[in-house]
Coordinates of C-alpha atoms and ligand atoms in Angstrom, one line a residue:
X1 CA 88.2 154.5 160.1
X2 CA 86.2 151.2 158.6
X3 CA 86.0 150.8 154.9
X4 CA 83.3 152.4 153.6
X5 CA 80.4 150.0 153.0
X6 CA 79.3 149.1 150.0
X7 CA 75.9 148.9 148.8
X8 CA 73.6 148.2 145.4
X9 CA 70.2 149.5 144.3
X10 CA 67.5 148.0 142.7
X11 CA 64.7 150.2 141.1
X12 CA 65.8 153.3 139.3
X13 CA 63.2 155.2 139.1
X14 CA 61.2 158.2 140.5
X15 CA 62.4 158.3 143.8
X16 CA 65.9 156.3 143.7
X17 CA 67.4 159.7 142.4
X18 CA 66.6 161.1 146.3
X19 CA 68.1 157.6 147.6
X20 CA 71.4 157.9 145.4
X21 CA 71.9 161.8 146.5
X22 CA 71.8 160.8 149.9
X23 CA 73.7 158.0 149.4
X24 CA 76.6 160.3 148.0
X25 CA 76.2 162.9 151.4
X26 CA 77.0 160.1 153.4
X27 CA 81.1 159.6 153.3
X28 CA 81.5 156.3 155.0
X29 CA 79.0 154.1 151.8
X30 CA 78.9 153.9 148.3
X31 CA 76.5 153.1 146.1
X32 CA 79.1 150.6 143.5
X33 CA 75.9 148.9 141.4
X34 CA 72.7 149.7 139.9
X35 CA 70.2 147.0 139.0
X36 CA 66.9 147.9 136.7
X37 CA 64.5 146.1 134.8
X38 CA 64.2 148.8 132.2
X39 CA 67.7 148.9 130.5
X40 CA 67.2 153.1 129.7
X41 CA 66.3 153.8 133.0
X42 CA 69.3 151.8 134.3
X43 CA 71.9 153.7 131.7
X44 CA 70.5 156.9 132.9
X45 CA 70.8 156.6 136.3
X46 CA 74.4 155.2 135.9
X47 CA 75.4 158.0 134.0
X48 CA 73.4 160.4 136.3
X49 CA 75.3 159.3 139.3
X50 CA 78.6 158.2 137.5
X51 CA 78.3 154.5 138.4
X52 CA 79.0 151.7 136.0
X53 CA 78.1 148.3 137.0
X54 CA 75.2 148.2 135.7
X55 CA 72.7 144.7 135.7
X56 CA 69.0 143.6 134.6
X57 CA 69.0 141.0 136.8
X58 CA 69.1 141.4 140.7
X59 CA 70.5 138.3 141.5
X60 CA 73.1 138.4 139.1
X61 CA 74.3 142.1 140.5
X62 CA 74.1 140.3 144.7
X63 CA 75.8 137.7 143.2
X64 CA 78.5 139.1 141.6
X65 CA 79.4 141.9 143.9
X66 CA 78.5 141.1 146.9
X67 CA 77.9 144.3 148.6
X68 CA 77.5 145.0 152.0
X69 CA 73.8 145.9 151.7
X70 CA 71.0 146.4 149.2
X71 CA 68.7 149.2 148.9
X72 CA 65.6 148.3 147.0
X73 CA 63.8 151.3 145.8
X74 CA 60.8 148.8 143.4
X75 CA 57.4 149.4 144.0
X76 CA 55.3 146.6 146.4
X77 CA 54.8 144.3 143.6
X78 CA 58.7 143.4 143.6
X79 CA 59.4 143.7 147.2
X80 CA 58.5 140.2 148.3
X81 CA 60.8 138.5 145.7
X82 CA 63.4 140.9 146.0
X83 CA 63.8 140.8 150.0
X84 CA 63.8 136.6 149.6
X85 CA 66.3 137.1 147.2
X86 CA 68.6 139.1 149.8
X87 CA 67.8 136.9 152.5
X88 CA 69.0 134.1 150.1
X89 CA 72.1 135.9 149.8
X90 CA 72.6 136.8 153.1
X91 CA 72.7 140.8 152.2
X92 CA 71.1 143.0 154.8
X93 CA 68.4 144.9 153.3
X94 CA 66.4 148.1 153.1
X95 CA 62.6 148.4 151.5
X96 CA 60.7 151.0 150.4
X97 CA 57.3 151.3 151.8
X98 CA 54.8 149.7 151.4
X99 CA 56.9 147.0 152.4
X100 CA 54.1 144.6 151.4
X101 CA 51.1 143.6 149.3
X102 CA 49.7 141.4 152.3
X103 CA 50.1 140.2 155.9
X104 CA 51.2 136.8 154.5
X105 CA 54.1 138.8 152.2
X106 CA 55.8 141.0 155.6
X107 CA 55.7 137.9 157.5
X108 CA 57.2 135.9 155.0
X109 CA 59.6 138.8 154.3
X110 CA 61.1 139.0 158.0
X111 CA 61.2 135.7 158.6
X112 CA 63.1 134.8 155.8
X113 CA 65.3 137.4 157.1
X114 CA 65.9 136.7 160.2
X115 CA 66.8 133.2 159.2
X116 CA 69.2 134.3 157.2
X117 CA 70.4 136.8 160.0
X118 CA 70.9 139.9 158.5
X119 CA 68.9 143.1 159.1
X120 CA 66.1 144.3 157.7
X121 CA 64.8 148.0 157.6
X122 CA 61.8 149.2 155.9
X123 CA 62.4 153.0 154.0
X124 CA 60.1 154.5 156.2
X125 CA 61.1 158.1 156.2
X126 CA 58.6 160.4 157.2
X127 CA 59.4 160.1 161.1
X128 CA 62.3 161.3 160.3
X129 CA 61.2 164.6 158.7
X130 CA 62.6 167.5 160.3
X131 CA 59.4 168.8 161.6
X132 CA 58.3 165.7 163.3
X133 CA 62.0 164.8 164.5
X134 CA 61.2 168.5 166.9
X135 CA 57.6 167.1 167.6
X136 CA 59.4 164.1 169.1
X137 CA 61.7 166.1 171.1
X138 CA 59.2 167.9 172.8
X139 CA 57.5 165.0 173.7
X140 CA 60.5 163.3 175.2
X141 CA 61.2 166.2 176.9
X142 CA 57.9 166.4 178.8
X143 CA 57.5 169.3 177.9
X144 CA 53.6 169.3 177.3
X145 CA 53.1 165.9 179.9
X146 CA 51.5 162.9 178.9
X147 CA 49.5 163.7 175.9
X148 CA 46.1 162.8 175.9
X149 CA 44.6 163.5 172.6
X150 CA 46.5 163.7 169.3
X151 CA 46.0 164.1 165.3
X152 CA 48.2 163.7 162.6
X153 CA 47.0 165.5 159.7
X154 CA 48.0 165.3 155.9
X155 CA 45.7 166.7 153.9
X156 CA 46.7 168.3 150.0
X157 CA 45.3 169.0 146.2
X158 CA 48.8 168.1 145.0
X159 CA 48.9 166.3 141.5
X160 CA 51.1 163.3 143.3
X161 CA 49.5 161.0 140.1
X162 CA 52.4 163.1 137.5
X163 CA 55.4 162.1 138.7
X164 CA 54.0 158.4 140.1
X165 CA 51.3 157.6 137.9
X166 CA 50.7 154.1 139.3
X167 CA 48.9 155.8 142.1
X168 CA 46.1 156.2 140.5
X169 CA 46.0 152.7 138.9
X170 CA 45.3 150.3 142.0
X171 CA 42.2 149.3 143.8
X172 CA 43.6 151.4 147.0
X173 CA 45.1 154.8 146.7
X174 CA 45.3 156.5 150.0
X175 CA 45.9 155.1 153.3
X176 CA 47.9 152.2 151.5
X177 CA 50.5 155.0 150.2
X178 CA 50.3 158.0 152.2
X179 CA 48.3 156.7 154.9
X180 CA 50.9 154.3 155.7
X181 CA 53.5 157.4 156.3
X182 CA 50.8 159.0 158.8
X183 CA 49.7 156.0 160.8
X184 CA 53.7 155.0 161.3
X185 CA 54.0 158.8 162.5
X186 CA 50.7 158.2 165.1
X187 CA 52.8 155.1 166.4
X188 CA 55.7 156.8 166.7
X189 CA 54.6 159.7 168.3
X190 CA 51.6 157.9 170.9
X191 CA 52.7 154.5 170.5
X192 CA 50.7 151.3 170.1
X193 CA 47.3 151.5 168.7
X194 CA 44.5 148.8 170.1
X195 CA 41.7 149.6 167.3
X196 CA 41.2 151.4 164.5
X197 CA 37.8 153.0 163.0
X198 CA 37.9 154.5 159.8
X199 CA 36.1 156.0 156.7
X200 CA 37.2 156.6 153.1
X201 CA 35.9 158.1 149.8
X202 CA 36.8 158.9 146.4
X203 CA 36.5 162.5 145.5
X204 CA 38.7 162.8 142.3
X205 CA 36.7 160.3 139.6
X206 CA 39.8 160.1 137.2
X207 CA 41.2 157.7 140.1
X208 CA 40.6 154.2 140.9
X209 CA 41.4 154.4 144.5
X210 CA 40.1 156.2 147.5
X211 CA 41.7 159.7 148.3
X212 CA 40.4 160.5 151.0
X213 CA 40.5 158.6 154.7
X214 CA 39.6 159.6 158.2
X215 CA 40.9 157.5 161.0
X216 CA 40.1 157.2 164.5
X217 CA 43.0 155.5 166.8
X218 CA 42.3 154.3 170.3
X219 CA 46.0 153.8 171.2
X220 CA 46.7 151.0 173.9
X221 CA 47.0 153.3 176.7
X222 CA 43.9 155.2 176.7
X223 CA 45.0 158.1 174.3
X224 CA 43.1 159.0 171.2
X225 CA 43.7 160.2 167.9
X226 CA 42.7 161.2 164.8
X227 CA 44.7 160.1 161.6
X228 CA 43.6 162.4 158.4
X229 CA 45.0 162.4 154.9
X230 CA 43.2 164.1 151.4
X231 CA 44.7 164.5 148.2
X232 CA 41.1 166.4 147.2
X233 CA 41.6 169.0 149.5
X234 CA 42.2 173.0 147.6
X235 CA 43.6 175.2 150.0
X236 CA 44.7 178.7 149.9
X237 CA 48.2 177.8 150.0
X238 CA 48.9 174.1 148.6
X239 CA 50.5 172.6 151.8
X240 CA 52.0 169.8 149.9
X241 CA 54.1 167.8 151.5
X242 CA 53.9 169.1 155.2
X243 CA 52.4 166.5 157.9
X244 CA 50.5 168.7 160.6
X245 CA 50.3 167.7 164.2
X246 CA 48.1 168.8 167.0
X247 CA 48.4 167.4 170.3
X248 CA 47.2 168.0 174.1
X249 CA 48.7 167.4 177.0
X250 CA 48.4 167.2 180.7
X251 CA 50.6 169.8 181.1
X252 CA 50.5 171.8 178.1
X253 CA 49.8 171.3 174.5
X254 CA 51.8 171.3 170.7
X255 CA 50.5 172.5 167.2
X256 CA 52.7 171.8 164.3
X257 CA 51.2 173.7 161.9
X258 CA 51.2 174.5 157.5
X259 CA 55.0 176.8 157.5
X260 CA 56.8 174.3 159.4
X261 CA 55.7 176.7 162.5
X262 CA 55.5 174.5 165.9
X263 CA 54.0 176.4 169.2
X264 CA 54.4 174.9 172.1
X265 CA 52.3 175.5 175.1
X266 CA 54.4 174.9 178.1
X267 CA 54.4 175.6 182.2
X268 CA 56.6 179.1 180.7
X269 CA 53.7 179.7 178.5
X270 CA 53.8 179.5 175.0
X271 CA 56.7 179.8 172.3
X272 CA 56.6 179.3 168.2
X273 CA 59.5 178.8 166.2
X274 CA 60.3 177.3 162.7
X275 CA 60.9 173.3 162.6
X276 CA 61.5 174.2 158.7
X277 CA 63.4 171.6 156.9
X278 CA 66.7 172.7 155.4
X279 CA 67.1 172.7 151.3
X280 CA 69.8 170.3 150.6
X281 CA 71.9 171.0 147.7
X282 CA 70.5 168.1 145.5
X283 CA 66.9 169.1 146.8
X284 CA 63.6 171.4 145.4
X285 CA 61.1 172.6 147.1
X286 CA 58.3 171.5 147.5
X287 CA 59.7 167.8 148.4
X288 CA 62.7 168.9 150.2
X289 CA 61.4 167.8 153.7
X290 CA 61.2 164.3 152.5
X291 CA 64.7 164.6 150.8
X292 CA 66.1 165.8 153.9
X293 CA 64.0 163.0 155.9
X294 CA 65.5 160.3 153.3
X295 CA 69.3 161.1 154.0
X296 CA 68.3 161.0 158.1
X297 CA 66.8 157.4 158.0
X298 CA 69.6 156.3 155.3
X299 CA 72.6 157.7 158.0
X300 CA 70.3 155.7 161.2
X301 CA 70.4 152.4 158.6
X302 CA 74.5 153.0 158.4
X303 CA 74.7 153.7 161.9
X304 CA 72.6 150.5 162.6
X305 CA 74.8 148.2 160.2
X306 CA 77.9 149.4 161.7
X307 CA 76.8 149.1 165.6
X308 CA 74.4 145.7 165.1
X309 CA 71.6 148.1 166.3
X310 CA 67.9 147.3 164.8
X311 CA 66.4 149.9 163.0
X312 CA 63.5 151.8 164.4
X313 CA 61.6 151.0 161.0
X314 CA 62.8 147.8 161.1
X315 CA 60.8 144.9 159.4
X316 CA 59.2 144.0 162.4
X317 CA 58.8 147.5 163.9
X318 CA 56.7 147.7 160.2
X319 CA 54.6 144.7 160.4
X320 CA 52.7 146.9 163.2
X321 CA 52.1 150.2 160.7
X322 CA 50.9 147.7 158.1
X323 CA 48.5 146.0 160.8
X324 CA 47.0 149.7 161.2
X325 CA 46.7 149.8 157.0
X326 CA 45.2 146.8 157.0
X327 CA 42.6 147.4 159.9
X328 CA 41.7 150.8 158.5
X329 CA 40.5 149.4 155.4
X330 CA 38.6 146.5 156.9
X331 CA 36.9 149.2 159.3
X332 CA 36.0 151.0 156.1
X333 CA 34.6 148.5 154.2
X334 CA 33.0 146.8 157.2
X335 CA 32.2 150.5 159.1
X336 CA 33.2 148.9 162.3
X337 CA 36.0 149.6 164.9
X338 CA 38.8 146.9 164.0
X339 CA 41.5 145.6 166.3
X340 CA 44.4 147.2 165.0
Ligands
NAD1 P1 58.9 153.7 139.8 O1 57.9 152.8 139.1 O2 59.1 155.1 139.2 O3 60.3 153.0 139.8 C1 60.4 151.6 140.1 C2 61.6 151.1 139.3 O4 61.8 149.7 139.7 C3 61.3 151.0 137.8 O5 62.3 151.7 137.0 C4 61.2 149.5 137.5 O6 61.6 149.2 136.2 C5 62.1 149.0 138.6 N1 61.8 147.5 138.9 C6 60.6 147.0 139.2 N2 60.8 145.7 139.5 C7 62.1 145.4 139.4 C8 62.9 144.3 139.6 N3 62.4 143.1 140.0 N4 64.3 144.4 139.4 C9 64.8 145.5 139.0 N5 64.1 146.7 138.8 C10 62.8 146.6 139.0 O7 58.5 153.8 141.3 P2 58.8 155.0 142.3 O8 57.8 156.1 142.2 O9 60.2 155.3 142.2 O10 58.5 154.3 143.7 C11 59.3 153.3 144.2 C12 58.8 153.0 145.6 O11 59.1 154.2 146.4 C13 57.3 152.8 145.8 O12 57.1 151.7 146.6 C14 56.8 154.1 146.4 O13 55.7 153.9 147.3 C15 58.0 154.5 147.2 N6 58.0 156.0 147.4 C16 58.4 156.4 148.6 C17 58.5 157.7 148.9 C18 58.9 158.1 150.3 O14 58.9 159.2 150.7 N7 59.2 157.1 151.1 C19 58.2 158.7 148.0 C20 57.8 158.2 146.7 C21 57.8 156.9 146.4
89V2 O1 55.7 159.0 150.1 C1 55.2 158.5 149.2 O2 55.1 157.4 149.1 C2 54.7 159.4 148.0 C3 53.9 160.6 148.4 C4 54.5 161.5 149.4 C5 53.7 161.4 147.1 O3 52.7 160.2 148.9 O4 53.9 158.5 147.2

């Protein structure tokens, strides 16, 4: 069996705990260094999760112990710097989402790179929720034929701005940090998009950004879709954080719906059965679909390093997702159809 691989992690804070509990499930890597900014933060974590080389500085921990990757678990504002800094080091590297402030930034970000030669995945997790993984499957299968219409819905009153308060700080709220998660999940489940047309609003005033965003994808080969998200939506039961899909095919259709229920319509007619997410031991409800989804895309990023495999979130894979960000708010602020 190969040595475990080593890794480091920059950016202790709300969600690294869900990055360093997966981290620990996997057998084959080990998290051996924590790098933070904020010295308390840093000193809890370590003690949290029992690790003790702890640094301020990210360069100094690369430099020093060389690990076989880094996981960098900042907000955008750091990503750009950090991601050169790994390049610079040669240390394959995986980045939160949003991967970047701007076009400019990503492209700068995978070039540097893949001059440097060493992989790059973006932390984009929620294709790989439990839900959407059996979405997928039905899809490959053929189950329904060749879908023709699709949407990807994520809509919730849930008080997200608590534990990430930053979210209601910047200019852009919803499609830049949530949105992002449902547009990658449109790709990955009808593929490229060719143009984008989309509408936004603020419904919550004690925000800066919009929370709410409707948008209409005409995907490359014909197929349409719609792309929903709300954080101003009250519902009988608060659906928070389930992604709901609906889509129809030639041959049948699919409805992934609030309960983790999926019903398939099929030439055998139709069958529903639970896609729920199962509650790891380190996870609470109601996040633990994306806990489950963040130890999935960290085992495909070891799987990946150890075969020379690219990542299907890879930085390039990403640049396409942020493409559909960026178009989506230029259709909203222009109210045209934007090439995606
Ligand atoms: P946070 O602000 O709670 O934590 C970020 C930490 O990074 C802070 O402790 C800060 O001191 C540290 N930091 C910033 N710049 C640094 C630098 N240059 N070197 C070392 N440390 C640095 O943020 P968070 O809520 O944990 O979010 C982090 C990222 O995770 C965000 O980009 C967010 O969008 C993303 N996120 C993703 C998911 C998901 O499901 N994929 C869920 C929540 C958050
Ligand atoms: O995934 C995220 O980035 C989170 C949340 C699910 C709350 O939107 O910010």
């Amino acid at each position: 069996m190969a040595a475990p691989l080593r890794g480091a992690l920059i950016g202790c804070g709300f969600f690294a705990a869900n990055h360093l509990h997966a981290w620990r499930d996997l057998d084959d890597t080990a998290i051996v260094a924590l790098c933070d900014t904020d010295p308390a933060r840093l000193a809890a974590t370590g003690a949290a999760f029992g690790i003790s080389a702890l640094y301020e500085d990210a360069g100094k921990m690369l430099a020093t112990e060389r690990p076989d990757f880094v996981d960098i678990a900042t907000t955008v504002g750091s990503h750009r710097a950090l991601v050169e800094l790994a390049a610079r080091h040669r240390v394959p590297a995986i980045c939160q989402k949003p991967f970047a402030a701007t076009p400019q930034d990503a492209e700068a970000m995978v070039a540097a790179m893949d001059a440097a030669g060493v992989p790059l995945m973006v932390h984009e997790n929620f294709r790989w929720q439990a839900p959407i993984l059996a979405v997928r499957e039905v899809l490959r299968a053929g189950r329904i034929g060749t879908p023709f219409w699709g949407r990807v819905s994520f809509r919730s009153a849930y008080d997200v701005f608590a534990g990430q308060p930053y979210l209601a700080e910047g200019e852009r709220f919803i499609i830049e940090d949530l949105g992002i998660h449902i547009l990658d999940i449109a790709r990955c489940l009808f593929g490229e998009v060719a143009r984008v047309t989309a509408r936004t609003r603020r419904v919550n005033p004690a925000i800066r950004g919009e929370d709410v965003a409707t948008m209409l994808l005409d995907h490359a080969d014909g197929m349409t879709a719609i792309v929903d998200c709300s954080y101003a939506t009250r519902l009988e039961t608060e659906p928070f954080p389930e992604t709901l899909v609906e889509i129809d095919g030639t041959a049948g259709s699919l409805r992934l719906a609030q309960g983790y229920r999926l019903t398939v319509v099929d030439a055998h007619g139709a069958e529903t059965r639970s896609v729920a997410p199962p509650l790891l031991p380190w996870a609470a409800h109601p996040w633990h679909g994306i806990q489950h989804s963040v130890l999935a895309i960290q085992r495909h990023w070891v799987e990946c390093l150890r075969s020379g495999r690219a990542p299907d979130t890879s930085g390039h894979d990403n640049l396409r997702t942020l493409a559909l960000v960026r178009a989506s708010y230029q259709s909203a602020a222009t109210g045209a159809p934007q090439p995606a």
